[in-house]
Amino acid sequence: ANFNTAVLAAAVAPSGGSFTTKTVGQSSLVQGADNTLSFTLKPSYSLAQGDFVTILGLTGTQTADAATLALLGPQKDVFTATGAWTQADGKLVLTVAANQVVSSLTDSVFTISLKNNGGGQ
């Protein structure tokens, strides 16, 4: 799977938001392999407890729907321990954790692991 063109969107109640930094990298292009995706995000304004971030476009994986996809990486703790993953539309929804802030002043970096599609795309 190739996720470099993934669309990253913020959905922050009540008014939408954007990111000044939004990048995604991956560890493997090998079919059927585990693929660690590394995200770097910096919102245009800080996100507070209960706000959420929706990452779209991570299609072409074998990773089944999961209400609790584990988050890893340096700033994983600013979000709840897991994200809600939907395979069909390649959507990951993250929620800012209790007593945490996703700062608009620094990049937040976290990773997830997905399994690449086994066939051609």
GROMACS .gro file of N, CA and C in nm:
model
  363
    1ALA      N    1   0.085  -0.118   0.000
    1ALA     CA    2   0.000   0.000   0.000
    1ALA      C    3   0.089   0.124   0.000
    2ASN      N    4   0.044   0.226  -0.065
    2ASN     CA    5   0.119   0.351  -0.069
    2ASN      C    6   0.034   0.460  -0.007
    3PHE      N    7   0.075   0.510   0.108
    3PHE     CA    8  -0.006   0.604   0.184
    3PHE      C    9   0.045   0.747   0.177
    4ASN      N   10   0.146   0.775   0.094
    4ASN     CA   11   0.202   0.909   0.090
    4ASN      C   12   0.103   1.015   0.044
    5THR      N   13  -0.006   0.974  -0.021
    5THR     CA   14  -0.105   1.070  -0.066
    5THR      C   15  -0.226   1.073   0.027
    6ALA      N   16  -0.213   1.014   0.147
    6ALA     CA   17  -0.323   1.014   0.241
    6ALA      C   18  -0.367   1.156   0.273
    7VAL      N   19  -0.497   1.174   0.281
    7VAL     CA   20  -0.553   1.304   0.315
    7VAL      C   21  -0.569   1.309   0.465
    8LEU      N   22  -0.513   1.413   0.526
    8LEU     CA   23  -0.525   1.430   0.670
    8LEU      C   24  -0.620   1.546   0.697
    9ALA      N   25  -0.722   1.521   0.775
    9ALA     CA   26  -0.821   1.625   0.802
    9ALA      C   27  -0.849   1.632   0.951
   10ALA      N   28  -0.869   1.752   1.002
   10ALA     CA   29  -0.907   1.768   1.142
   10ALA      C   30  -1.057   1.789   1.150
   11ALA      N   31  -1.117   1.729   1.245
   11ALA     CA   32  -1.258   1.752   1.273
   11ALA      C   33  -1.266   1.788   1.421
   12VAL      N   34  -1.268   1.915   1.448
   12VAL     CA   35  -1.263   1.964   1.585
   12VAL      C   36  -1.393   2.036   1.614
   13ALA      N   37  -1.473   1.981   1.704
   13ALA     CA   38  -1.601   2.044   1.737
   13ALA      C   39  -1.576   2.175   1.810
   14PRO      N   40  -1.649   2.282   1.782
   14PRO     CA   41  -1.756   2.287   1.684
   14PRO      C   42  -1.711   2.338   1.548
   15SER      N   43  -1.591   2.395   1.538
   15SER     CA   44  -1.548   2.449   1.409
   15SER      C   45  -1.432   2.368   1.355
   16GLY      N   46  -1.431   2.343   1.225
   16GLY     CA   47  -1.327   2.263   1.161
   16GLY      C   48  -1.189   2.324   1.181
   17GLY      N   49  -1.087   2.252   1.143
   17GLY     CA   50  -0.951   2.299   1.158
   17GLY      C   51  -0.864   2.250   1.045
   18SER      N   52  -0.740   2.289   1.051
   18SER     CA   53  -0.644   2.245   0.951
   18SER      C   54  -0.510   2.222   1.020
   19PHE      N   55  -0.413   2.170   0.944
   19PHE     CA   56  -0.281   2.143   0.998
   19PHE      C   57  -0.177   2.226   0.925
   20THR      N   58  -0.079   2.278   0.999
   20THR     CA   59   0.033   2.346   0.935
   20THR      C   60   0.140   2.244   0.898
   21THR      N   61   0.142   2.128   0.967
   21THR     CA   62   0.227   2.015   0.931
   21THR      C   63   0.138   1.891   0.926
   22LYS      N   64   0.149   1.814   0.817
   22LYS     CA   65   0.077   1.687   0.807
   22LYS      C   66   0.152   1.598   0.710
   23THR      N   67   0.226   1.503   0.767
   23THR     CA   68   0.303   1.411   0.684
   23THR      C   69   0.279   1.267   0.732
   24VAL      N   70   0.299   1.175   0.639
   24VAL     CA   71   0.291   1.033   0.673
   24VAL      C   72   0.404   0.960   0.600
   25GLY      N   73   0.471   0.872   0.670
   25GLY     CA   74   0.575   0.787   0.611
   25GLY      C   75   0.540   0.643   0.641
   26GLN      N   76   0.605   0.552   0.571
   26GLN     CA   77   0.576   0.410   0.591
   26GLN      C   78   0.703   0.329   0.589
   27SER      N   79   0.698   0.213   0.652
   27SER     CA   80   0.816   0.129   0.665
   27SER      C   81   0.829   0.025   0.555
   28SER      N   82   0.719  -0.008   0.485
   28SER     CA   83   0.725  -0.118   0.389
   28SER      C   84   0.626  -0.099   0.275
   29LEU      N   85   0.670  -0.133   0.153
   29LEU     CA   86   0.582  -0.139   0.037
   29LEU      C   87   0.556  -0.284  -0.005
   30VAL      N   88   0.610  -0.378   0.072
   30VAL     CA   89   0.600  -0.520   0.038
   30VAL      C   90   0.457  -0.568   0.060
   31GLN      N   91   0.402  -0.636  -0.042
   31GLN     CA   92   0.266  -0.688  -0.032
   31GLN      C   93   0.254  -0.787   0.082
   32GLY      N   94   0.149  -0.772   0.162
   32GLY     CA   95   0.123  -0.863   0.272
   32GLY      C   96   0.207  -0.840   0.396
   33ALA      N   97   0.297  -0.742   0.393
   33ALA     CA   98   0.386  -0.716   0.507
   33ALA      C   99   0.321  -0.622   0.607
   34ASP      N  100   0.364  -0.632   0.732
   34ASP     CA  101   0.326  -0.533   0.831
   34ASP      C  102   0.392  -0.401   0.792
   35ASN      N  103   0.320  -0.293   0.806
   35ASN     CA  104   0.367  -0.162   0.763
   35ASN      C  105   0.344  -0.062   0.876
   36THR      N  106   0.453  -0.008   0.930
   36THR     CA  107   0.443   0.094   1.034
   36THR      C  108   0.430   0.230   0.967
   37LEU      N  109   0.320   0.298   0.995
   37LEU     CA  110   0.296   0.431   0.941
   37LEU      C  111   0.330   0.533   1.048
   38SER      N  112   0.413   0.630   1.012
   38SER     CA  113   0.454   0.735   1.104
   38SER      C  114   0.391   0.866   1.060
   39PHE      N  115   0.316   0.929   1.151
   39PHE     CA  116   0.246   1.054   1.123
   39PHE      C  117   0.310   1.168   1.200
   40THR      N  118   0.322   1.282   1.136
   40THR     CA  119   0.365   1.405   1.201
   40THR      C  120   0.258   1.509   1.175
   41LEU      N  121   0.200   1.561   1.283
   41LEU     CA  122   0.092   1.657   1.272
   41LEU      C  123   0.119   1.779   1.359
   42LYS      N  124   0.082   1.894   1.310
   42LYS     CA  125   0.080   2.017   1.390
   42LYS      C  126  -0.044   2.095   1.349
   43PRO      N  127  -0.143   2.104   1.437
   43PRO     CA  128  -0.267   2.174   1.401
   43PRO      C  129  -0.246   2.325   1.394
   44SER      N  130  -0.335   2.392   1.321
   44SER     CA  131  -0.328   2.538   1.310
   44SER      C  132  -0.363   2.605   1.442
   45TYR      N  133  -0.435   2.535   1.528
   45TYR     CA  134  -0.459   2.581   1.665
   45TYR      C  135  -0.461   2.457   1.754
   46SER      N  136  -0.429   2.476   1.881
   46SER     CA  137  -0.417   2.362   1.972
   46SER      C  138  -0.550   2.289   1.987
   47LEU      N  139  -0.540   2.156   1.997
   47LEU     CA  140  -0.656   2.071   2.018
   47LEU      C  141  -0.658   2.027   2.163
   48ALA      N  142  -0.776   2.031   2.225
   48ALA     CA  143  -0.790   2.001   2.367
   48ALA      C  144  -0.854   1.865   2.389
   49GLN      N  145  -0.857   1.825   2.515
   49GLN     CA  146  -0.920   1.699   2.556
   49GLN      C  147  -1.056   1.684   2.489
   50GLY      N  148  -1.078   1.565   2.429
   50GLY     CA  149  -1.207   1.535   2.366
   50GLY      C  150  -1.216   1.574   2.220
   51ASP      N  151  -1.127   1.663   2.172
   51ASP     CA  152  -1.124   1.694   2.029
   51ASP      C  153  -1.074   1.571   1.955
   52PHE      N  154  -1.102   1.565   1.828
   52PHE     CA  155  -1.057   1.448   1.755
   52PHE      C  156  -0.994   1.485   1.622
   53VAL      N  157  -0.914   1.393   1.572
   53VAL     CA  158  -0.847   1.404   1.443
   53VAL      C  159  -0.888   1.284   1.361
   54THR      N  160  -0.929   1.309   1.237
   54THR     CA  161  -0.967   1.201   1.146
   54THR      C  162  -0.867   1.195   1.033
   55ILE      N  163  -0.807   1.079   1.012
   55ILE     CA  164  -0.712   1.057   0.904
   55ILE      C  165  -0.782   0.970   0.801
   56LEU      N  166  -0.789   1.018   0.679
   56LEU     CA  167  -0.861   0.948   0.572
   56LEU      C  168  -0.764   0.904   0.462
   57GLY      N  169  -0.805   0.806   0.383
   57GLY     CA  170  -0.730   0.768   0.263
   57GLY      C  171  -0.628   0.659   0.282
   58LEU      N  172  -0.632   0.589   0.395
   58LEU     CA  173  -0.535   0.481   0.420
   58LEU      C  174  -0.591   0.349   0.369
   59THR      N  175  -0.627   0.347   0.242
   59THR     CA  176  -0.692   0.230   0.183
   59THR      C  177  -0.591   0.128   0.132
   60GLY      N  178  -0.640   0.009   0.103
   60GLY     CA  179  -0.555  -0.096   0.047
   60GLY      C  180  -0.481  -0.175   0.152
   61THR      N  181  -0.543  -0.197   0.267
   61THR     CA  182  -0.479  -0.276   0.372
   61THR      C  183  -0.560  -0.404   0.398
   62GLN      N  184  -0.498  -0.497   0.469
   62GLN     CA  185  -0.566  -0.617   0.515
   62GLN      C  186  -0.611  -0.602   0.660
   63THR      N  187  -0.586  -0.490   0.721
   63THR     CA  188  -0.619  -0.469   0.862
   63THR      C  189  -0.769  -0.449   0.877
   64ALA      N  190  -0.833  -0.544   0.945
   64ALA     CA  191  -0.979  -0.540   0.964
   64ALA      C  192  -1.019  -0.425   1.056
   65ASP      N  193  -1.147  -0.387   1.047
   65ASP     CA  194  -1.202  -0.284   1.134
   65ASP      C  195  -1.165  -0.313   1.279
   66ALA      N  196  -1.132  -0.207   1.352
   66ALA     CA  197  -1.096  -0.223   1.493
   66ALA      C  198  -1.132  -0.095   1.568
   67ALA      N  199  -1.207  -0.109   1.674
   67ALA     CA  200  -1.241   0.007   1.757
   67ALA      C  201  -1.121   0.049   1.841
   68THR      N  202  -1.019  -0.039   1.847
   68THR     CA  203  -0.905  -0.014   1.936
   68THR      C  204  -0.772  -0.043   1.866
   69LEU      N  205  -0.740   0.031   1.761
   69LEU     CA  206  -0.611   0.016   1.694
   69LEU      C  207  -0.505   0.088   1.777
   70ALA      N  208  -0.401   0.017   1.818
   70ALA     CA  209  -0.300   0.072   1.909
   70ALA      C  210  -0.221   0.185   1.845
   71LEU      N  211  -0.195   0.288   1.926
   71LEU     CA  212  -0.108   0.398   1.886
   71LEU      C  213   0.026   0.380   1.956
   72LEU      N  214   0.133   0.410   1.882
   72LEU     CA  215   0.269   0.401   1.935
   72LEU      C  216   0.341   0.531   1.903
   73GLY      N  217   0.467   0.541   1.943
   73GLY     CA  218   0.548   0.655   1.904
   73GLY      C  219   0.560   0.762   2.012
   74PRO      N  220   0.643   0.864   1.984
   74PRO     CA  221   0.681   0.964   2.084
   74PRO      C  222   0.565   1.041   2.148
   75GLN      N  223   0.469   1.085   2.071
   75GLN     CA  224   0.359   1.165   2.126
   75GLN      C  225   0.226   1.089   2.130
   76LYS      N  226   0.232   0.957   2.135
   76LYS     CA  227   0.109   0.877   2.137
   76LYS      C  228   0.021   0.911   2.255
   77ASP      N  229   0.080   0.955   2.365
   77ASP     CA  230   0.002   0.978   2.487
   77ASP      C  231  -0.086   1.102   2.482
   78VAL      N  232  -0.070   1.188   2.381
   78VAL     CA  233  -0.161   1.302   2.371
   78VAL      C  234  -0.298   1.257   2.324
   79PHE      N  235  -0.305   1.138   2.265
   79PHE     CA  236  -0.432   1.079   2.223
   79PHE      C  237  -0.468   0.966   2.319
   80THR      N  238  -0.593   0.922   2.315
   80THR     CA  239  -0.629   0.803   2.391
   80THR      C  240  -0.543   0.688   2.337
   81ALA      N  241  -0.529   0.581   2.412
   81ALA     CA  242  -0.434   0.475   2.378
   81ALA      C  243  -0.460   0.409   2.244
   82THR      N  244  -0.583   0.418   2.195
   82THR     CA  245  -0.617   0.353   2.069
   82THR      C  246  -0.700   0.447   1.981
   83GLY      N  247  -0.699   0.416   1.851
   83GLY     CA  248  -0.782   0.488   1.756
   83GLY      C  249  -0.886   0.394   1.699
   84ALA      N  250  -0.991   0.451   1.643
   84ALA     CA  251  -1.096   0.371   1.579
   84ALA      C  252  -1.062   0.360   1.431
   85TRP      N  253  -1.044   0.236   1.383
   85TRP     CA  254  -1.000   0.209   1.247
   85TRP      C  255  -1.114   0.148   1.165
   86THR      N  256  -1.136   0.202   1.044
   86THR     CA  257  -1.233   0.147   0.950
   86THR      C  258  -1.160   0.113   0.821
   87GLN      N  259  -1.154  -0.016   0.787
   87GLN     CA  260  -1.075  -0.064   0.674
   87GLN      C  261  -1.128  -0.014   0.539
   88ALA      N  262  -1.258  -0.023   0.515
   88ALA     CA  263  -1.315   0.004   0.383
   88ALA      C  264  -1.278   0.142   0.329
   89ASP      N  265  -1.285   0.243   0.415
   89ASP     CA  266  -1.251   0.378   0.368
   89ASP      C  267  -1.117   0.426   0.421
   90GLY      N  268  -1.041   0.337   0.486
   90GLY     CA  269  -0.908   0.373   0.533
   90GLY      C  270  -0.910   0.490   0.629
   91LYS      N  271  -1.000   0.483   0.728
   91LYS     CA  272  -1.020   0.595   0.820
   91LYS      C  273  -0.975   0.560   0.960
   92LEU      N  274  -0.897   0.651   1.018
   92LEU     CA  275  -0.852   0.639   1.156
   92LEU      C  276  -0.898   0.763   1.232
   93VAL      N  277  -0.970   0.741   1.342
   93VAL     CA  278  -1.019   0.853   1.424
   93VAL      C  279  -0.948   0.847   1.559
   94LEU      N  280  -0.882   0.957   1.594
   94LEU     CA  281  -0.808   0.969   1.719
   94LEU      C  282  -0.876   1.073   1.807
   95THR      N  283  -0.874   1.050   1.937
   95THR     CA  284  -0.933   1.144   2.032
   95THR      C  285  -0.824   1.195   2.125
   96VAL      N  286  -0.820   1.327   2.145
   96VAL     CA  287  -0.723   1.386   2.238
   96VAL      C  288  -0.757   1.337   2.379
   97ALA      N  289  -0.656   1.286   2.449
   97ALA     CA  290  -0.673   1.222   2.580
   97ALA      C  291  -0.702   1.325   2.689
   98ALA      N  292  -0.752   1.273   2.802
   98ALA     CA  293  -0.780   1.356   2.920
   98ALA      C  294  -0.654   1.430   2.964
   99ASN      N  295  -0.670   1.556   2.994
   99ASN     CA  296  -0.560   1.641   3.044
   99ASN      C  297  -0.446   1.656   2.946
  100GLN      N  298  -0.473   1.639   2.815
  100GLN     CA  299  -0.370   1.652   2.713
  100GLN      C  300  -0.408   1.761   2.612
  101VAL      N  301  -0.307   1.809   2.540
  101VAL     CA  302  -0.326   1.909   2.435
  101VAL      C  303  -0.238   1.870   2.318
  102VAL      N  304  -0.292   1.878   2.197
  102VAL     CA  305  -0.210   1.864   2.077
  102VAL      C  306  -0.174   2.007   2.039
  103SER      N  307  -0.048   2.042   2.063
  103SER     CA  308  -0.003   2.181   2.052
  103SER      C  309   0.006   2.230   1.908
  104SER      N  310  -0.028   2.356   1.890
  104SER     CA  311  -0.010   2.421   1.759
  104SER      C  312   0.132   2.476   1.744
  105LEU      N  313   0.215   2.459   1.848
  105LEU     CA  314   0.351   2.514   1.846
  105LEU      C  315   0.457   2.411   1.810
  106THR      N  316   0.425   2.282   1.827
  106THR     CA  317   0.523   2.177   1.799
  106THR      C  318   0.457   2.061   1.724
  107ASP      N  319   0.539   1.985   1.653
  107ASP     CA  320   0.489   1.867   1.582
  107ASP      C  321   0.456   1.756   1.682
  108SER      N  322   0.351   1.682   1.655
  108SER     CA  323   0.318   1.561   1.730
  108SER      C  324   0.344   1.443   1.637
  109VAL      N  325   0.418   1.344   1.687
  109VAL     CA  326   0.456   1.228   1.607
  109VAL      C  327   0.402   1.102   1.674
  110PHE      N  328   0.335   1.017   1.596
  110PHE     CA  329   0.286   0.890   1.646
  110PHE      C  330   0.285   0.790   1.531
  111THR      N  331   0.274   0.662   1.564
  111THR     CA  332   0.274   0.557   1.462
  111THR      C  333   0.158   0.460   1.486
  112ILE      N  334   0.122   0.390   1.378
  112ILE     CA  335   0.028   0.279   1.384
  112ILE      C  336   0.086   0.168   1.296
  113SER      N  337   0.035   0.048   1.312
  113SER     CA  338   0.077  -0.063   1.228
  113SER      C  339  -0.043  -0.118   1.153
  114LEU      N  340  -0.030  -0.126   1.019
  114LEU     CA  341  -0.132  -0.185   0.934
  114LEU      C  342  -0.068  -0.293   0.850
  115LYS      N  343  -0.146  -0.387   0.800
  115LYS     CA  344  -0.094  -0.493   0.714
  115LYS      C  345  -0.126  -0.457   0.570
  116ASN      N  346  -0.020  -0.450   0.486
  116ASN     CA  347  -0.038  -0.418   0.345
  116ASN      C  348  -0.125  -0.521   0.275
  117ASN      N  349  -0.191  -0.478   0.170
  117ASN     CA  350  -0.272  -0.566   0.086
  117ASN      C  351  -0.183  -0.677   0.031
  118GLY      N  352  -0.239  -0.795   0.018
  118GLY     CA  353  -0.163  -0.908  -0.034
  118GLY      C  354  -0.156  -0.915  -0.185
  119GLY      N  355  -0.245  -0.843  -0.255
  119GLY     CA  356  -0.248  -0.847  -0.400
  119GLY      C  357  -0.211  -0.713  -0.460
  120GLY      N  358  -0.209  -0.705  -0.593
  120GLY     CA  359  -0.179  -0.579  -0.660
  120GLY      C  360  -0.287  -0.477  -0.635
  121GLN      N  361  -0.249  -0.350  -0.643
  121GLN     CA  362  -0.345  -0.245  -0.616
  121GLN      C  363  -0.363  -0.157  -0.738
   0.00000   0.00000   0.00000
